[in-house]
């Protein structure tokens, strides 16, 4: 085996994958996995900060505002490293970079598979071809473009098998220290597989089988006591790790099989196994036809009594198929994917069956000495390879959602329900490759270059150069190998740079970019960004590189999402319209906030957006303190809030300070200062006004007047102010009810350079059309009331 040939295999596969790189999620599983990785990279948690609405509503434990990702975390840890790199590298998208994870993992799997085949005694050409067939001719290819966890589990499985084989071979040659090292690698690979997915333990037998002595074409002829103890010790460590992982995951596994679910799962097991193993629309053989040649390879291995290699693919495949069938039951189909996603980790082991076929064809050609004349077996095998590559290109050049979308559309047109997990599995006309091929002419391609004009030629040229260097590296030349790797790294960076203005994430929208640029200039350490819903989530996922936390909220059930449809919650009471989840999220975020911190609420629902109630913004205005509206380009609306809980909406209780200042029927009944009367420069100063409406007085035009709250120094200079329609712009006075009380929350962001001293808080009511102020009536004189006095330290 040559390290540089393995390097060449890695470079070739990675370059091919870059050409079809899409950098876009197709499922909610991918979105949540990325969100967890993003949180881990930024703050060490697994919070679903941007995707919490994708899981059933639950109350997180402790003071955590949103639920956490609950899957096995290895993919999160690995993706977090890529996310950290993207944050510090200018001009590359964060999500784009994270989507390199499975590209790298699958190319590495191909490189290790090359080493495994070479260690099994096959020729170099056989090892290289086997690895390349796995990388571009099997279902592994499309999954290198996606963000599921199976490719990382596959990498751990193949690495474990390689380590087990190296362990056995080194012990057989008396190299006990090397054997111990490879035993540790095997244990680490097993642990990594379990951290990738629960099903990683199902791959343990396929890994360990290569470590068993006395089986294979190089048996151990003499097993010394020391060697036996070493083997038993390594095996004991592996079993201990497996037992600990089983104990760790036991509650989840038992929950899946409790309450009668085991019986239901067993009822679907035959259907699932048939779908996984023999169906025309879901089995591995449909999506990786080249694996059919492996049946002949298995026959050759059994004829040569190479039992280890003959049975190891089955030891990998069958536990996965049975395990998933039993554990998932009615949900055996697994949602979106390209074929049987759950069985992807078994694919490299099944690809090993093709190695004896390749070796036999190469030997046959040499024996016949007719290099210009290919054998019929070589032609048949080449045809299977070509067919397999074609199937993978359908899964990479077109969105895998093409299949389900087409069936849904045909169901709508014909009135006959056509389901992916029924007709799509057993009816030839509706299997994914056929449907995708049929829809190809009207489907927009999936790769990123299809969405970003002018990038394909440059990417193609770059990939061609790196491919050439990778092929040269297959000759085992170290210098070329290192140059190929460096060129691949440069190509990856340039490709990500070229894909940066991705319209799928709003990267081509200058107004959106300007809004977030203005936000980044205004935001301070300790501030939090809150997205009203998922509208701007794609932009944040790919382009946000700041240190401030960002949370996305679920759609408010009382908001009208479609002008033609009423909201889910129909009520005149704004409290009832608000999502109950808000109470938990905002209360816990407020509990985390430091003095002077602000929330930046981002929404596309502005005061000028028709048919919208602005439910979330209204909730924030009632329960917290609006500071200001950030100047931004439409249709984006950015509002700063002080994360300080406001006093109760209703009376009683009465305000802490009673005033009874009459502005002509608009009476300021009193004020509350939740942060007290002592502040520091740079703090946020909240003030809650309680208005009583007595009806517009004589001489006061009925109108929607605005309120000005100002912090004024001893010289009469305004140091901070907020002028806005009451109740966060929702309090139109012409709609107020005579005798009604209205809470009006304001907050002033104090300048960091504000001098220490005594300040007055002035409140006045003005006509925004003319700038004129309403005069006070009764015992008060002038146009403003001193609502309070504060001291700045």
Short mmCIF file of N, CA, C and O in Angstrom, two decimals, residues 430-537:
data_model
loop_
_atom_site.label_atom_id
_atom_site.label_comp_id
_atom_site.label_asym_id
_atom_site.label_seq_id
_atom_site.Cartn_x
_atom_site.Cartn_y
_atom_site.Cartn_z
N UNK A 430 -42.50 4.53 -10.96
CA UNK A 430 -42.43 5.58 -9.95
C UNK A 430 -41.19 5.48 -9.05
O UNK A 430 -41.14 6.13 -8.02
N UNK A 431 -40.21 4.69 -9.45
CA UNK A 431 -39.01 4.61 -8.62
C UNK A 431 -38.17 5.87 -8.83
O UNK A 431 -38.22 6.51 -9.89
N UNK A 432 -37.41 6.29 -7.84
CA UNK A 432 -36.71 7.58 -7.90
C UNK A 432 -35.84 7.80 -9.13
O UNK A 432 -35.91 8.89 -9.73
N UNK A 433 -34.97 6.86 -9.56
CA UNK A 433 -34.17 7.15 -10.75
C UNK A 433 -35.01 7.41 -12.00
O UNK A 433 -34.69 8.32 -12.78
N UNK A 434 -36.08 6.63 -12.17
CA UNK A 434 -36.93 6.80 -13.35
C UNK A 434 -37.66 8.14 -13.29
O UNK A 434 -37.70 8.90 -14.27
N UNK A 435 -38.22 8.47 -12.14
CA UNK A 435 -38.96 9.72 -12.00
C UNK A 435 -38.02 10.92 -12.17
O UNK A 435 -38.34 11.89 -12.85
N UNK A 436 -36.84 10.85 -11.56
CA UNK A 436 -35.89 11.96 -11.68
C UNK A 436 -35.44 12.14 -13.12
O UNK A 436 -35.32 13.27 -13.61
N UNK A 437 -35.19 11.04 -13.82
CA UNK A 437 -34.79 11.12 -15.22
C UNK A 437 -35.91 11.74 -16.05
O UNK A 437 -35.66 12.56 -16.94
N UNK A 438 -37.14 11.37 -15.74
CA UNK A 438 -38.28 11.90 -16.48
C UNK A 438 -38.47 13.39 -16.23
O UNK A 438 -38.88 14.15 -17.12
N UNK A 439 -38.14 13.84 -15.00
CA UNK A 439 -38.33 15.24 -14.63
C UNK A 439 -37.12 16.11 -14.94
O UNK A 439 -37.16 17.32 -14.71
N UNK A 440 -36.03 15.50 -15.42
CA UNK A 440 -34.77 16.23 -15.57
C UNK A 440 -34.91 17.45 -16.47
O UNK A 440 -34.31 18.50 -16.21
N UNK A 441 -35.70 17.33 -17.51
CA UNK A 441 -35.79 18.42 -18.48
C UNK A 441 -36.45 19.67 -17.90
O UNK A 441 -36.22 20.78 -18.38
N UNK A 442 -37.27 19.50 -16.86
CA UNK A 442 -37.99 20.65 -16.31
C UNK A 442 -37.54 20.96 -14.87
O UNK A 442 -38.17 21.76 -14.19
N UNK A 443 -36.45 20.35 -14.42
CA UNK A 443 -35.98 20.54 -13.06
C UNK A 443 -34.68 21.34 -13.05
O UNK A 443 -33.76 21.05 -13.83
N UNK A 444 -34.63 22.32 -12.19
CA UNK A 444 -33.41 23.12 -12.08
C UNK A 444 -32.33 22.27 -11.44
O UNK A 444 -32.56 21.61 -10.42
N UNK A 445 -31.13 22.25 -11.99
CA UNK A 445 -30.05 21.42 -11.41
C UNK A 445 -29.75 21.81 -9.97
O UNK A 445 -29.97 22.95 -9.54
N UNK A 446 -29.21 20.85 -9.23
CA UNK A 446 -28.95 21.05 -7.80
C UNK A 446 -27.61 21.70 -7.48
O UNK A 446 -27.52 22.43 -6.50
N UNK A 447 -26.53 21.45 -8.25
CA UNK A 447 -25.23 22.01 -7.85
C UNK A 447 -25.26 23.52 -7.71
O UNK A 447 -26.06 24.22 -8.35
N UNK A 448 -24.37 24.03 -6.88
CA UNK A 448 -24.35 25.46 -6.60
C UNK A 448 -24.10 26.28 -7.86
O UNK A 448 -24.63 27.39 -7.99
N UNK A 449 -23.28 25.75 -8.79
CA UNK A 449 -23.00 26.54 -9.99
C UNK A 449 -24.24 26.80 -10.83
O UNK A 449 -24.28 27.73 -11.62
N UNK A 450 -25.28 25.97 -10.66
CA UNK A 450 -26.51 26.18 -11.42
C UNK A 450 -27.32 27.36 -10.88
O UNK A 450 -28.23 27.84 -11.54
N UNK A 451 -26.98 27.83 -9.68
CA UNK A 451 -27.70 28.93 -9.07
C UNK A 451 -26.90 30.23 -9.09
O UNK A 451 -27.45 31.29 -8.81
N UNK A 452 -25.62 30.12 -9.38
CA UNK A 452 -24.74 31.29 -9.36
C UNK A 452 -24.10 31.40 -10.73
O UNK A 452 -23.18 30.63 -11.06
N UNK A 453 -24.59 32.28 -11.54
CA UNK A 453 -24.15 32.37 -12.92
C UNK A 453 -22.66 32.63 -13.08
O UNK A 453 -22.05 33.36 -12.30
N UNK A 454 -22.07 32.03 -14.11
CA UNK A 454 -20.68 32.28 -14.46
C UNK A 454 -19.65 31.52 -13.67
O UNK A 454 -18.45 31.68 -13.90
N UNK A 455 -20.07 30.66 -12.75
CA UNK A 455 -19.10 29.94 -11.92
C UNK A 455 -18.71 28.59 -12.49
O UNK A 455 -17.64 28.06 -12.16
N UNK A 456 -19.55 27.99 -13.34
CA UNK A 456 -19.28 26.64 -13.82
C UNK A 456 -17.96 26.53 -14.58
O UNK A 456 -17.17 25.61 -14.32
N UNK A 457 -17.66 27.42 -15.55
CA UNK A 457 -16.39 27.26 -16.29
C UNK A 457 -15.17 27.28 -15.38
O UNK A 457 -14.27 26.44 -15.51
N UNK A 458 -15.12 28.23 -14.46
CA UNK A 458 -13.95 28.34 -13.59
C UNK A 458 -13.84 27.13 -12.68
O UNK A 458 -12.74 26.58 -12.47
N UNK A 459 -14.96 26.68 -12.13
CA UNK A 459 -14.93 25.51 -11.25
C UNK A 459 -14.52 24.27 -12.02
O UNK A 459 -13.72 23.44 -11.55
N UNK A 460 -15.02 24.13 -13.23
CA UNK A 460 -14.68 22.97 -14.05
C UNK A 460 -13.19 22.93 -14.36
O UNK A 460 -12.55 21.87 -14.28
N UNK A 461 -12.63 24.07 -14.73
CA UNK A 461 -11.19 24.12 -15.02
C UNK A 461 -10.38 23.76 -13.78
O UNK A 461 -9.44 22.97 -13.82
N UNK A 462 -10.77 24.34 -12.63
CA UNK A 462 -10.05 24.05 -11.39
C UNK A 462 -10.14 22.59 -11.02
O UNK A 462 -9.13 21.97 -10.62
N UNK A 463 -11.32 22.01 -11.15
CA UNK A 463 -11.49 20.59 -10.85
C UNK A 463 -10.64 19.74 -11.79
O UNK A 463 -10.02 18.76 -11.38
N UNK A 464 -10.60 20.12 -13.07
CA UNK A 464 -9.80 19.37 -14.04
C UNK A 464 -8.32 19.36 -13.67
O UNK A 464 -7.65 18.32 -13.75
N UNK A 465 -7.81 20.51 -13.26
CA UNK A 465 -6.39 20.59 -12.87
C UNK A 465 -6.12 19.71 -11.66
O UNK A 465 -5.15 18.94 -11.61
N UNK A 466 -6.97 19.81 -10.64
CA UNK A 466 -6.76 19.02 -9.42
C UNK A 466 -6.93 17.54 -9.70
O UNK A 466 -6.19 16.70 -9.17
N UNK A 467 -7.88 17.19 -10.57
CA UNK A 467 -8.04 15.78 -10.95
C UNK A 467 -6.77 15.25 -11.60
O UNK A 467 -6.32 14.12 -11.31
N UNK A 468 -6.20 16.04 -12.48
CA UNK A 468 -4.95 15.62 -13.13
C UNK A 468 -3.84 15.39 -12.13
O UNK A 468 -3.10 14.39 -12.20
N UNK A 469 -3.72 16.29 -11.15
CA UNK A 469 -2.70 16.12 -10.12
C UNK A 469 -2.99 14.89 -9.26
O UNK A 469 -2.07 14.16 -8.85
N UNK A 470 -4.26 14.64 -8.98
CA UNK A 470 -4.62 13.45 -8.21
C UNK A 470 -4.28 12.18 -8.95
O UNK A 470 -3.81 11.20 -8.34
N UNK A 471 -4.49 12.16 -10.26
CA UNK A 471 -4.15 10.97 -11.05
C UNK A 471 -2.64 10.76 -11.07
O UNK A 471 -2.14 9.63 -10.95
N UNK A 472 -1.90 11.85 -11.17
CA UNK A 472 -0.44 11.72 -11.11
C UNK A 472 0.01 11.20 -9.75
O UNK A 472 0.98 10.42 -9.65
N UNK A 473 -0.71 11.60 -8.69
CA UNK A 473 -0.35 11.13 -7.35
C UNK A 473 -0.55 9.64 -7.21
O UNK A 473 0.07 9.01 -6.34
N UNK A 474 -1.41 9.05 -8.04
CA UNK A 474 -1.62 7.61 -7.97
C UNK A 474 -0.36 6.82 -8.33
O UNK A 474 -0.26 5.63 -8.01
N UNK A 475 0.58 7.48 -8.99
CA UNK A 475 1.83 6.82 -9.32
C UNK A 475 2.77 6.77 -8.12
O UNK A 475 3.89 6.26 -8.22
N UNK A 476 2.33 7.33 -7.00
CA UNK A 476 3.10 7.21 -5.78
C UNK A 476 4.19 8.23 -5.62
O UNK A 476 5.13 8.01 -4.85
N UNK A 477 4.11 9.34 -6.31
CA UNK A 477 5.13 10.37 -6.21
C UNK A 477 4.76 11.36 -5.11
O UNK A 477 3.73 12.03 -5.17
N UNK A 478 5.65 11.45 -4.12
CA UNK A 478 5.32 12.23 -2.94
C UNK A 478 5.13 13.71 -3.25
O UNK A 478 4.21 14.35 -2.75
N UNK A 479 6.02 14.26 -4.07
CA UNK A 479 5.93 15.69 -4.36
C UNK A 479 4.60 16.03 -5.02
O UNK A 479 3.93 17.00 -4.66
N UNK A 480 4.19 15.20 -5.99
CA UNK A 480 2.92 15.44 -6.68
C UNK A 480 1.76 15.29 -5.71
O UNK A 480 0.78 16.05 -5.77
N UNK A 481 1.86 14.33 -4.79
CA UNK A 481 0.80 14.14 -3.81
C UNK A 481 0.57 15.36 -2.95
O UNK A 481 -0.56 15.80 -2.74
N UNK A 482 1.65 15.94 -2.45
CA UNK A 482 1.51 17.12 -1.62
C UNK A 482 1.00 18.31 -2.44
O UNK A 482 0.17 19.10 -1.97
N UNK A 483 1.48 18.44 -3.68
CA UNK A 483 1.00 19.52 -4.54
C UNK A 483 -0.49 19.35 -4.82
O UNK A 483 -1.26 20.33 -4.83
N UNK A 484 -0.91 18.10 -5.02
CA UNK A 484 -2.33 17.83 -5.28
C UNK A 484 -3.19 18.23 -4.09
O UNK A 484 -4.25 18.84 -4.25
N UNK A 485 -2.74 17.91 -2.88
CA UNK A 485 -3.50 18.27 -1.68
C UNK A 485 -3.58 19.78 -1.52
O UNK A 485 -4.64 20.34 -1.22
N UNK A 486 -2.46 20.47 -1.71
CA UNK A 486 -2.46 21.93 -1.60
C UNK A 486 -3.35 22.55 -2.67
O UNK A 486 -4.08 23.53 -2.41
N UNK A 487 -3.32 22.00 -3.86
CA UNK A 487 -4.17 22.52 -4.94
C UNK A 487 -5.64 22.28 -4.63
O UNK A 487 -6.50 23.12 -4.92
N UNK A 488 -5.94 21.12 -4.02
CA UNK A 488 -7.32 20.84 -3.63
C UNK A 488 -7.80 21.85 -2.59
O UNK A 488 -8.93 22.35 -2.67
N UNK A 489 -6.95 22.15 -1.62
CA UNK A 489 -7.32 23.13 -0.60
C UNK A 489 -7.57 24.50 -1.23
O UNK A 489 -8.55 25.19 -0.88
N UNK A 490 -6.71 24.90 -2.15
CA UNK A 490 -6.89 26.18 -2.83
C UNK A 490 -8.16 26.18 -3.66
O UNK A 490 -8.93 27.16 -3.66
N UNK A 491 -8.42 25.08 -4.37
CA UNK A 491 -9.63 24.98 -5.18
C UNK A 491 -10.87 25.07 -4.30
O UNK A 491 -11.86 25.73 -4.66
N UNK A 492 -10.83 24.41 -3.15
CA UNK A 492 -11.98 24.46 -2.24
C UNK A 492 -12.25 25.88 -1.78
O UNK A 492 -13.41 26.34 -1.78
N UNK A 493 -11.21 26.59 -1.42
CA UNK A 493 -11.38 27.99 -0.98
C UNK A 493 -11.94 28.84 -2.11
O UNK A 493 -12.89 29.61 -1.91
N UNK A 494 -11.37 28.72 -3.31
CA UNK A 494 -11.83 29.54 -4.43
C UNK A 494 -13.26 29.19 -4.82
O UNK A 494 -14.05 30.07 -5.22
N UNK A 495 -13.61 27.91 -4.71
CA UNK A 495 -14.98 27.50 -5.02
C UNK A 495 -15.96 28.10 -4.03
O UNK A 495 -17.02 28.61 -4.42
N UNK A 496 -15.63 28.04 -2.76
CA UNK A 496 -16.51 28.65 -1.75
C UNK A 496 -16.62 30.16 -1.95
O UNK A 496 -17.70 30.74 -1.77
N UNK A 497 -15.52 30.80 -2.34
CA UNK A 497 -15.56 32.23 -2.62
C UNK A 497 -16.49 32.52 -3.80
O UNK A 497 -17.26 33.48 -3.80
N UNK A 498 -16.39 31.68 -4.83
CA UNK A 498 -17.23 31.89 -6.02
C UNK A 498 -18.71 31.70 -5.69
O UNK A 498 -19.57 32.37 -6.27
N UNK A 499 -19.01 30.80 -4.75
CA UNK A 499 -20.40 30.51 -4.41
C UNK A 499 -20.94 31.43 -3.31
O UNK A 499 -22.09 31.30 -2.91
N UNK A 500 -20.12 32.35 -2.83
CA UNK A 500 -20.53 33.18 -1.69
C UNK A 500 -21.80 33.99 -1.96
O UNK A 500 -22.70 34.02 -1.12
N UNK A 501 -21.94 34.65 -3.11
CA UNK A 501 -23.18 35.41 -3.35
C UNK A 501 -24.34 34.50 -3.79
O UNK A 501 -24.91 34.66 -4.87
N UNK A 502 -24.69 33.56 -2.95
CA UNK A 502 -25.67 32.53 -3.30
C UNK A 502 -27.08 33.08 -3.16
O UNK A 502 -27.50 33.43 -2.05
N UNK A 503 -27.86 33.14 -4.24
CA UNK A 503 -29.21 33.69 -4.14
C UNK A 503 -30.15 32.84 -3.29
O UNK A 503 -31.18 33.32 -2.83
N UNK A 504 -29.81 31.57 -3.08
CA UNK A 504 -30.66 30.72 -2.25
C UNK A 504 -30.65 31.16 -0.79
O UNK A 504 -31.54 30.81 -0.02
N UNK A 505 -29.65 31.94 -0.41
CA UNK A 505 -29.53 32.43 0.96
C UNK A 505 -29.64 33.95 1.04
O UNK A 505 -29.38 34.53 2.10
N UNK A 506 -30.02 34.57 -0.06
CA UNK A 506 -30.10 36.04 -0.06
C UNK A 506 -28.76 36.71 -0.25
O UNK A 506 -28.63 37.91 -0.01
N UNK A 507 -27.76 35.97 -0.70
CA UNK A 507 -26.43 36.54 -0.88
C UNK A 507 -26.33 37.52 -2.02
O UNK A 507 -25.34 38.25 -2.12
N UNK A 508 -27.34 37.56 -2.89
CA UNK A 508 -27.35 38.49 -4.01
C UNK A 508 -28.25 39.69 -3.75
O UNK A 508 -28.51 40.48 -4.66
N UNK A 509 -28.73 39.84 -2.51
CA UNK A 509 -29.66 40.91 -2.17
C UNK A 509 -28.90 42.04 -1.48
O UNK A 509 -28.58 41.93 -0.29
N UNK A 510 -28.59 43.13 -2.18
CA UNK A 510 -27.81 44.20 -1.55
C UNK A 510 -28.55 44.89 -0.41
O UNK A 510 -27.93 45.34 0.55
N UNK A 511 -29.87 44.98 -0.50
CA UNK A 511 -30.63 45.62 0.58
C UNK A 511 -30.55 44.79 1.86
O UNK A 511 -30.38 45.32 2.96
N UNK A 512 -30.67 43.48 1.72
CA UNK A 512 -30.57 42.61 2.89
C UNK A 512 -29.16 42.68 3.48
O UNK A 512 -28.99 42.75 4.71
N UNK A 513 -28.17 42.68 2.62
CA UNK A 513 -26.79 42.80 3.11
C UNK A 513 -26.58 44.13 3.82
O UNK A 513 -25.91 44.18 4.86
N UNK A 514 -27.16 45.21 3.28
CA UNK A 514 -27.01 46.52 3.91
C UNK A 514 -27.67 46.55 5.28
O UNK A 514 -27.15 47.14 6.24
N UNK A 515 -28.82 45.89 5.41
CA UNK A 515 -29.51 45.84 6.70
C UNK A 515 -28.66 45.14 7.74
O UNK A 515 -28.48 45.63 8.87
N UNK A 516 -28.12 44.00 7.40
CA UNK A 516 -27.32 43.26 8.36
C UNK A 516 -25.97 43.94 8.61
O UNK A 516 -25.40 43.80 9.70
N UNK A 517 -25.49 44.67 7.63
CA UNK A 517 -24.28 45.45 7.86
C UNK A 517 -24.55 46.57 8.87
O UNK A 517 -23.75 46.81 9.78
N UNK A 518 -25.69 47.22 8.73
CA UNK A 518 -26.06 48.27 9.69
C UNK A 518 -26.27 47.66 11.08
O UNK A 518 -25.90 48.27 12.09
N UNK A 519 -26.85 46.48 11.13
CA UNK A 519 -27.04 45.81 12.41
C UNK A 519 -25.70 45.48 13.06
O UNK A 519 -25.51 45.69 14.26
N UNK A 520 -24.76 44.97 12.27
CA UNK A 520 -23.46 44.61 12.83
C UNK A 520 -22.72 45.84 13.37
O UNK A 520 -21.94 45.73 14.31
N UNK A 521 -23.01 47.00 12.77
CA UNK A 521 -22.38 48.23 13.26
C UNK A 521 -23.02 48.71 14.56
O UNK A 521 -22.37 49.37 15.38
N UNK A 522 -24.31 48.39 14.75
CA UNK A 522 -25.03 48.89 15.92
C UNK A 522 -24.98 47.92 17.11
O UNK A 522 -25.07 48.35 18.26
N UNK A 523 -24.82 46.66 16.83
CA UNK A 523 -24.90 45.66 17.90
C UNK A 523 -23.66 45.71 18.77
O UNK A 523 -22.57 46.06 18.32
N UNK A 524 -23.86 45.36 20.05
CA UNK A 524 -22.77 45.40 21.01
C UNK A 524 -22.62 44.04 21.68
O UNK A 524 -23.55 43.22 21.67
N UNK A 525 -21.47 43.78 22.30
CA UNK A 525 -21.31 42.53 23.05
C UNK A 525 -22.41 42.40 24.10
O UNK A 525 -22.74 43.36 24.80
N UNK A 526 -22.98 41.21 24.19
CA UNK A 526 -24.07 40.98 25.13
C UNK A 526 -25.43 41.09 24.52
O UNK A 526 -26.43 40.64 25.10
N UNK A 527 -25.54 41.72 23.34
CA UNK A 527 -26.82 41.84 22.66
C UNK A 527 -27.22 40.51 22.03
O UNK A 527 -26.39 39.65 21.76
N UNK A 528 -28.52 40.38 21.78
CA UNK A 528 -29.07 39.17 21.17
C UNK A 528 -29.93 39.57 19.97
O UNK A 528 -30.67 40.56 20.03
N UNK A 529 -29.84 38.79 18.90
CA UNK A 529 -30.65 39.02 17.71
C UNK A 529 -31.79 37.99 17.71
O UNK A 529 -31.57 36.80 17.97
N UNK A 530 -32.99 38.47 17.42
CA UNK A 530 -34.17 37.60 17.40
C UNK A 530 -34.84 37.73 16.03
O UNK A 530 -35.23 38.83 15.63
N UNK A 531 -34.96 36.63 15.32
CA UNK A 531 -35.66 36.60 14.04
C UNK A 531 -37.11 36.24 14.30
O UNK A 531 -37.40 35.25 14.98
N UNK A 532 -38.02 37.02 13.74
CA UNK A 532 -39.43 36.73 14.01
C UNK A 532 -39.84 35.34 13.53
O UNK A 532 -40.65 34.67 14.14
N UNK A 533 -39.27 34.92 12.42
CA UNK A 533 -39.61 33.61 11.87
C UNK A 533 -38.45 33.16 10.99
O UNK A 533 -37.34 33.67 11.10
N UNK A 534 -38.70 32.21 10.11
CA UNK A 534 -37.62 31.63 9.32
C UNK A 534 -37.29 32.42 8.06
O UNK A 534 -36.46 31.98 7.26
N UNK A 535 -37.90 33.58 7.84
CA UNK A 535 -37.68 34.32 6.60
C UNK A 535 -36.21 34.62 6.37
O UNK A 535 -35.69 34.42 5.26
N UNK A 536 -35.53 35.11 7.38
CA UNK A 536 -34.13 35.49 7.23
C UNK A 536 -33.17 34.42 7.77
O UNK A 536 -31.97 34.67 7.88
N UNK A 537 -33.71 33.28 8.12
CA UNK A 537 -32.86 32.20 8.65
C UNK A 537 -31.81 31.76 7.65
O UNK A 537 -30.64 31.58 8.04
#
